[in-house]
Amino acid sequence: MTRISKTTLACAVSMTAAISATSAFSATQITVATVNNGHMIEMQKFTPEFEKAHPDIKVKWVTLEEGVLRQNVTQDIANKSGLYDVMTIGMYEAPIWGERGWLEPIDTSGSYDVQDILPSIRGGLSYDGTMYAAPFYGESSMVMYRKDLVKAAGMEINDRDSWEHIRNVAAAVNDPSKGIYGICLRGKAGWGDNMALMTTMANSFGARWFDENWKPQLESAEWKNAVSFYVDLLTKYGPPGSSSNSFNESLALFNEGKCGMWIDATIAASFVTDPKQSKVADQVGFAQSPISVTEKGANWLWAWSLGIPAATKNVEAAQTFVRWATSKEYINLVGNKNGWAAVPTGTRASTYANPKFQEAAVFADAELKAINSANPSDSTLKPSPYVGVQFAAIPEFQAIGTTAGQMVSGALAGSLTVDQALKSANTSADRQMRQAGYY
Amino acid sequence: MTLNQQRKLKTILTGLFAWTIALVLFFPIFWMFITSFKTELQAISIPPTLFFEPNLDNFRVVQERSDYIQHAWNSVVTSFGSTILALIIAIPAAYSMAFFPGKRTKDILLWMLSTKMLPAVGVLVPIYILCRDYGLLDTKTALVIIFTLMNLPIIVWMLFSYFKDLPKEILEAARMDGATPWDEVVKVVLPLSVGAISSTALLSIVLCWNEAFWSLNLTASDAAPLTAMIASYSSPEGLFWAKLSAASTLACAPIVIFGWFCQKQLVQGLTFGAVK
């Protein structure tokens, strides 16, 4: 090779390298903050598909523990740091942050088909008719039970059974000598832990968090009935140490075959019916959440969703990513590659209408029914001023709910009476609402 | 019982006690290690599974999902960088306080220590805002600065304790030979304190390596160290213990191996000044 051709080759290589470097540099990089849930992890694996379709956008992931995620994204959004371009948020944050102008409205134009998103989920993520976060997967709560144990005890479980009936089934199934407990429920303190379940129970007992004037109602007879019932049920027929159990602990117990019933998030259905995770996968039945005096608010509504902070400099790229990740096309992509039992559920009507999904997911009908029956705008028997089924969508609720959760957990552990727990929770809530200027 | 037998019994009992304490302290690490080779179902089984067919699946998942090398590199840079920076500040500070104590030296030392008593979360918001304003969020520079400030009181205290036990006459002799303060530190104090400095540095590196609060709050993707990687394996909805154990094992491994090689210096450093 002559010197000239060598030089030409070197120039060509350098120019190619420079051009690729320039094109790589010109790609917009977006950072997505999320939680370590199965569906989210799958989304990370499909990132190359997104980047192939949108070569001008590169995606970086930050996966965090739920509590840390909440703290980090709140810090980021409140301080307008612009550290994240897309953040995973829940139904509690979306309307509050939307109202404050901290989130960009989701671009639902064109082929996105926003009408396909389940109305209750769409409503829960909107403020004043504008959707501020796009649902990635949604969930409600329902009863999951062991068909074999319930049948052997000569009992039956149906949709919307009464809590009394659930207690009777728990008593009939309970056999601690064989390591089987009648019912597993959340007991760990936290507004998203024990209080999520406790609030749905209280709703069905006719209770509400606040009256029309935002006065806390935790000392009402309805709350006392609900919490007393819950404490009695779990103390008699629950596993030991229930006051420290949350979703994962109950999931582990149920999958090990130690729970007769478990009332929790519908997303659990895909775990308890998966033979790779569950020893009782072929014995699980589903039913709609139990009720007491009303069906209103008897099962919760939640959606892990993708929001775009107003401080991001990459709004367009973030919108493109959010539209892709929450689209029908993405659900089809996951269904075709990973199987239809693995698609993110609880968001779009088209998923439930898909025969392939209906065939793969035995829990599909129960899940859809639960989600559709939840109405965040009307979840209490008596009128209430707030939106949300298992929470009140006001900034003060995190602190109020967590304090109440600690008190209820204390009552379950036996360190407080139900009356003492509710009195303390109410006093604390009253103080916070006064300080916040509600009255 | 003869005196000899009594001594033997005492040695055996002391050994037994030490082994018990060591095993109790080591058990969580051992359990984390074996859990990393279990399936998720085995990891949560009650009673716990002791005999099982080990598999490397969890390590594969961690490798697939997380950029281990980048997280490890961030940990190395922030731990070693902040330790070096802290030593550069602490050695002259400890030298001056040990050999030329003033009226307020003790107060300064106590004040420095008192900063360790402030809960980190108390200064989170101002530090976060400062980092945001100076463009330091999600950078290794921010972590190096924070870690340096965080460990400086301990490093100064440890070096001060060691330096003040050095005979002052050695420095006087050096001065008689015409040594400047710089020569005193570099040619006299440092060579005499290699053990103390290396054990102090080791302790600082371990503390930085294990730091999670600031790492989680000030970093996102680019500067996140191994502690942030571990946190990403906890899940609110789903089983994760085996994968979390694998991530923790991978995160602990470098510093455990490093500590193993340096244990002599570490023990020496932790016990200097204990026996006089």
CSV table of N, CA and C in Angstrom, one decimal, chain A residues 31 36-37 41 60-66 68 71-72 75-76 79-81 83-84 137 139 247-248 251-253 255-256 258 265 267 271 276-277 304, chain B residues 41 44-47 64-65 70 121 124-125 128-129 132 137-138 213 216-222 228-229 231-241:
chain,number,residue,atom,x,y,z
A,31,THR,N,-33.1,9.9,31.1
A,31,THR,CA,-32.9,9.0,32.3
A,31,THR,C,-34.3,8.7,32.9
A,36,ASN,N,-38.1,-1.7,41.2
A,36,ASN,CA,-37.7,-3.0,40.8
A,36,ASN,C,-38.9,-4.0,40.8
A,37,ASN,N,-39.9,-3.7,39.9
A,37,ASN,CA,-41.0,-4.6,39.8
A,37,ASN,C,-40.8,-5.4,38.5
A,41,ILE,N,-38.8,-4.3,35.0
A,41,ILE,CA,-37.5,-4.9,34.6
A,41,ILE,C,-37.6,-5.4,33.2
A,60,LYS,N,-31.4,5.7,29.7
A,60,LYS,CA,-30.6,5.3,30.8
A,60,LYS,C,-31.6,5.0,31.9
A,61,TRP,N,-31.3,3.9,32.7
A,61,TRP,CA,-32.3,3.5,33.7
A,61,TRP,C,-31.7,3.7,35.1
A,62,VAL,N,-32.5,4.1,36.0
A,62,VAL,CA,-32.1,4.2,37.4
A,62,VAL,C,-33.2,3.4,38.2
A,63,THR,N,-32.9,2.3,38.7
A,63,THR,CA,-33.8,1.4,39.5
A,63,THR,C,-33.6,1.6,40.9
A,64,LEU,N,-34.7,1.9,41.7
A,64,LEU,CA,-34.5,2.2,43.1
A,64,LEU,C,-35.6,1.5,43.9
A,65,GLU,N,-35.3,1.3,45.2
A,65,GLU,CA,-36.2,0.8,46.1
A,65,GLU,C,-37.4,1.8,46.2
A,66,GLU,N,-38.6,1.3,46.4
A,66,GLU,CA,-39.8,2.1,46.4
A,66,GLU,C,-39.7,3.4,47.2
A,68,VAL,N,-37.0,4.8,48.5
A,68,VAL,CA,-36.0,5.7,48.0
A,68,VAL,C,-36.4,6.4,46.7
A,71,GLN,N,-38.6,9.3,47.6
A,71,GLN,CA,-37.9,10.4,48.1
A,71,GLN,C,-37.1,11.1,47.0
A,72,ASN,N,-36.4,10.3,46.2
A,72,ASN,CA,-35.6,10.9,45.1
A,72,ASN,C,-36.4,11.7,44.1
A,75,GLN,N,-37.7,14.9,45.7
A,75,GLN,CA,-36.7,15.9,45.8
A,75,GLN,C,-36.4,16.5,44.4
A,76,ASP,N,-36.3,15.6,43.4
A,76,ASP,CA,-36.0,16.1,42.1
A,76,ASP,C,-37.0,17.0,41.5
A,79,ASN,N,-37.5,20.4,43.6
A,79,ASN,CA,-36.3,21.3,43.5
A,79,ASN,C,-36.0,21.6,42.0
A,80,LYS,N,-36.8,21.1,41.1
A,80,LYS,CA,-36.6,21.3,39.7
A,80,LYS,C,-35.2,21.0,39.2
A,81,SER,N,-34.7,19.9,39.7
A,81,SER,CA,-33.3,19.5,39.4
A,81,SER,C,-33.1,19.0,38.0
A,83,LEU,N,-32.9,16.0,37.1
A,83,LEU,CA,-32.0,14.8,37.1
A,83,LEU,C,-32.7,13.6,36.3
A,84,TYR,N,-34.0,13.5,36.4
A,84,TYR,CA,-34.7,12.5,35.7
A,84,TYR,C,-35.6,13.1,34.6
A,137,TYR,N,-48.7,-0.2,34.5
A,137,TYR,CA,-49.6,-1.3,34.9
A,137,TYR,C,-50.4,-0.9,36.0
A,139,GLU,N,-53.6,-1.9,39.1
A,139,GLU,CA,-54.0,-3.0,39.9
A,139,GLU,C,-55.1,-2.5,40.8
A,247,PHE,N,-46.8,-6.9,51.4
A,247,PHE,CA,-47.0,-7.7,50.2
A,247,PHE,C,-46.1,-8.9,50.0
A,248,ASN,N,-44.8,-8.6,50.1
A,248,ASN,CA,-43.8,-9.7,49.8
A,248,ASN,C,-43.8,-10.8,50.8
A,251,LEU,N,-46.9,-12.8,50.2
A,251,LEU,CA,-46.7,-13.5,48.9
A,251,LEU,C,-45.8,-14.8,49.2
A,252,ALA,N,-44.8,-14.6,50.0
A,252,ALA,CA,-43.9,-15.7,50.3
A,252,ALA,C,-44.7,-16.8,51.1
A,253,LEU,N,-45.5,-16.4,52.0
A,253,LEU,CA,-46.4,-17.3,52.8
A,253,LEU,C,-47.4,-18.0,51.9
A,255,ASN,N,-47.3,-18.5,48.6
A,255,ASN,CA,-46.6,-19.3,47.7
A,255,ASN,C,-46.1,-20.6,48.4
A,256,GLU,N,-45.8,-20.5,49.7
A,256,GLU,CA,-45.3,-21.7,50.4
A,256,GLU,C,-46.5,-22.6,50.8
A,258,LYS,N,-49.0,-21.6,52.9
A,258,LYS,CA,-49.3,-21.4,54.4
A,258,LYS,C,-50.5,-20.5,54.6
A,265,ALA,N,-53.1,-7.0,46.3
A,265,ALA,CA,-53.0,-6.4,45.0
A,265,ALA,C,-53.3,-7.5,43.9
A,267,ILE,N,-52.0,-7.7,41.1
A,267,ILE,CA,-50.8,-8.1,40.4
A,267,ILE,C,-50.2,-9.4,41.0
A,271,PHE,N,-48.2,-13.9,40.1
A,271,PHE,CA,-47.1,-14.6,40.9
A,271,PHE,C,-47.6,-15.9,41.5
A,276,LYS,N,-43.3,-21.6,38.8
A,276,LYS,CA,-41.9,-21.4,39.1
A,276,LYS,C,-41.7,-20.7,40.4
A,277,GLN,N,-42.8,-20.0,40.9
A,277,GLN,CA,-42.7,-19.3,42.1
A,277,GLN,C,-43.5,-19.9,43.2
A,304,TRP,N,-49.0,2.0,38.6
A,304,TRP,CA,-47.6,2.5,38.5
A,304,TRP,C,-47.5,3.1,37.1
B,41,LEU,N,-37.6,-19.2,45.2
B,41,LEU,CA,-38.5,-20.0,46.1
B,41,LEU,C,-37.7,-20.6,47.2
B,44,ILE,N,-37.0,-18.1,50.1
B,44,ILE,CA,-38.1,-17.7,51.0
B,44,ILE,C,-38.6,-18.9,51.8
B,45,SER,N,-38.2,-20.1,51.5
B,45,SER,CA,-38.8,-21.2,52.1
B,45,SER,C,-38.7,-21.3,53.6
B,46,ILE,N,-39.7,-21.7,54.2
B,46,ILE,CA,-39.8,-21.8,55.7
B,46,ILE,C,-40.1,-23.3,56.0
B,47,PRO,N,-39.3,-24.0,56.8
B,47,PRO,CA,-38.0,-23.7,57.3
B,47,PRO,C,-37.0,-23.5,56.2
B,64,GLU,N,-26.7,-9.0,33.8
B,64,GLU,CA,-27.5,-8.6,32.7
B,64,GLU,C,-28.2,-7.2,33.0
B,65,ARG,N,-28.7,-7.1,34.2
B,65,ARG,CA,-29.5,-5.9,34.5
B,65,ARG,C,-28.6,-4.7,34.9
B,70,GLN,N,-19.3,-0.5,36.0
B,70,GLN,CA,-19.4,1.0,36.2
B,70,GLN,C,-19.7,1.3,37.7
B,121,VAL,N,-29.5,13.4,57.4
B,121,VAL,CA,-30.7,13.9,56.8
B,121,VAL,C,-31.0,15.4,57.1
B,124,LEU,N,-29.6,17.4,54.4
B,124,LEU,CA,-29.8,16.8,53.0
B,124,LEU,C,-30.3,17.9,52.0
B,125,VAL,N,-31.3,18.7,52.5
B,125,VAL,CA,-31.9,19.7,51.5
B,125,VAL,C,-30.8,20.7,51.1
B,128,TYR,N,-28.3,19.2,48.8
B,128,TYR,CA,-28.9,18.8,47.6
B,128,TYR,C,-29.0,20.0,46.7
B,129,ILE,N,-29.5,21.1,47.3
B,129,ILE,CA,-29.6,22.4,46.5
B,129,ILE,C,-28.3,22.9,46.0
B,132,ARG,N,-27.2,20.9,43.2
B,132,ARG,CA,-28.0,21.2,42.0
B,132,ARG,C,-27.5,22.5,41.3
B,137,LEU,N,-25.0,17.3,40.8
B,137,LEU,CA,-25.9,16.1,41.0
B,137,LEU,C,-25.4,15.0,40.1
B,138,ASP,N,-25.4,13.8,40.6
B,138,ASP,CA,-25.0,12.6,39.8
B,138,ASP,C,-23.6,12.7,39.2
B,213,PHE,N,-26.5,6.6,52.2
B,213,PHE,CA,-27.4,7.7,52.3
B,213,PHE,C,-27.1,8.7,51.2
B,216,LEU,N,-27.3,7.4,47.5
B,216,LEU,CA,-28.7,7.2,47.0
B,216,LEU,C,-29.4,8.6,46.7
B,217,ASN,N,-29.0,9.6,47.5
B,217,ASN,CA,-29.7,10.9,47.3
B,217,ASN,C,-29.1,11.8,46.3
B,218,LEU,N,-27.8,11.6,46.1
B,218,LEU,CA,-27.1,12.6,45.2
B,218,LEU,C,-26.8,12.0,43.8
B,219,THR,N,-27.0,10.7,43.6
B,219,THR,CA,-26.7,10.2,42.3
B,219,THR,C,-27.9,9.6,41.6
B,220,ALA,N,-27.8,9.4,40.3
B,220,ALA,CA,-28.9,8.7,39.6
B,220,ALA,C,-28.3,7.6,38.8
B,221,SER,N,-27.7,7.9,37.6
B,221,SER,CA,-27.2,6.8,36.8
B,221,SER,C,-25.7,6.8,36.6
B,222,ASP,N,-25.1,8.0,36.4
B,222,ASP,CA,-23.7,8.1,36.0
B,222,ASP,C,-22.8,7.8,37.2
B,228,ALA,N,-25.8,1.9,45.6
B,228,ALA,CA,-27.0,2.2,44.9
B,228,ALA,C,-27.5,1.0,44.1
B,229,MET,N,-26.5,0.3,43.6
B,229,MET,CA,-26.9,-0.9,42.8
B,229,MET,C,-27.6,-1.9,43.7
B,231,ALA,N,-29.4,-1.3,46.3
B,231,ALA,CA,-30.8,-0.8,46.6
B,231,ALA,C,-31.7,-1.1,45.4
B,232,SER,N,-31.2,-1.2,44.2
B,232,SER,CA,-32.1,-1.4,43.1
B,232,SER,C,-32.7,-2.8,43.0
B,233,TYR,N,-32.2,-3.7,43.9
B,233,TYR,CA,-32.8,-5.0,43.8
B,233,TYR,C,-33.9,-5.3,44.9
B,234,SER,N,-34.2,-4.3,45.6
B,234,SER,CA,-35.3,-4.5,46.6
B,234,SER,C,-36.6,-4.2,45.8
B,235,SER,N,-37.6,-5.0,46.0
B,235,SER,CA,-38.8,-4.8,45.2
B,235,SER,C,-40.1,-4.7,46.1
B,236,PRO,N,-40.9,-3.8,45.8
B,236,PRO,CA,-42.2,-3.7,46.6
B,236,PRO,C,-43.2,-4.8,46.3
B,237,GLU,N,-43.1,-5.3,45.0
B,237,GLU,CA,-44.1,-6.3,44.6
B,237,GLU,C,-43.4,-7.4,43.9
B,238,GLY,N,-42.9,-8.4,44.6
B,238,GLY,CA,-42.2,-9.5,43.9
B,238,GLY,C,-41.1,-10.1,44.8
B,239,LEU,N,-40.7,-11.3,44.5
B,239,LEU,CA,-39.7,-11.9,45.3
B,239,LEU,C,-38.3,-11.5,44.8
B,240,PHE,N,-37.4,-11.2,45.7
B,240,PHE,CA,-36.2,-10.6,45.3
B,240,PHE,C,-35.0,-11.0,46.1
B,241,TRP,N,-35.2,-11.8,47.2
B,241,TRP,CA,-34.1,-12.0,48.2
B,241,TRP,C,-32.9,-12.7,47.5
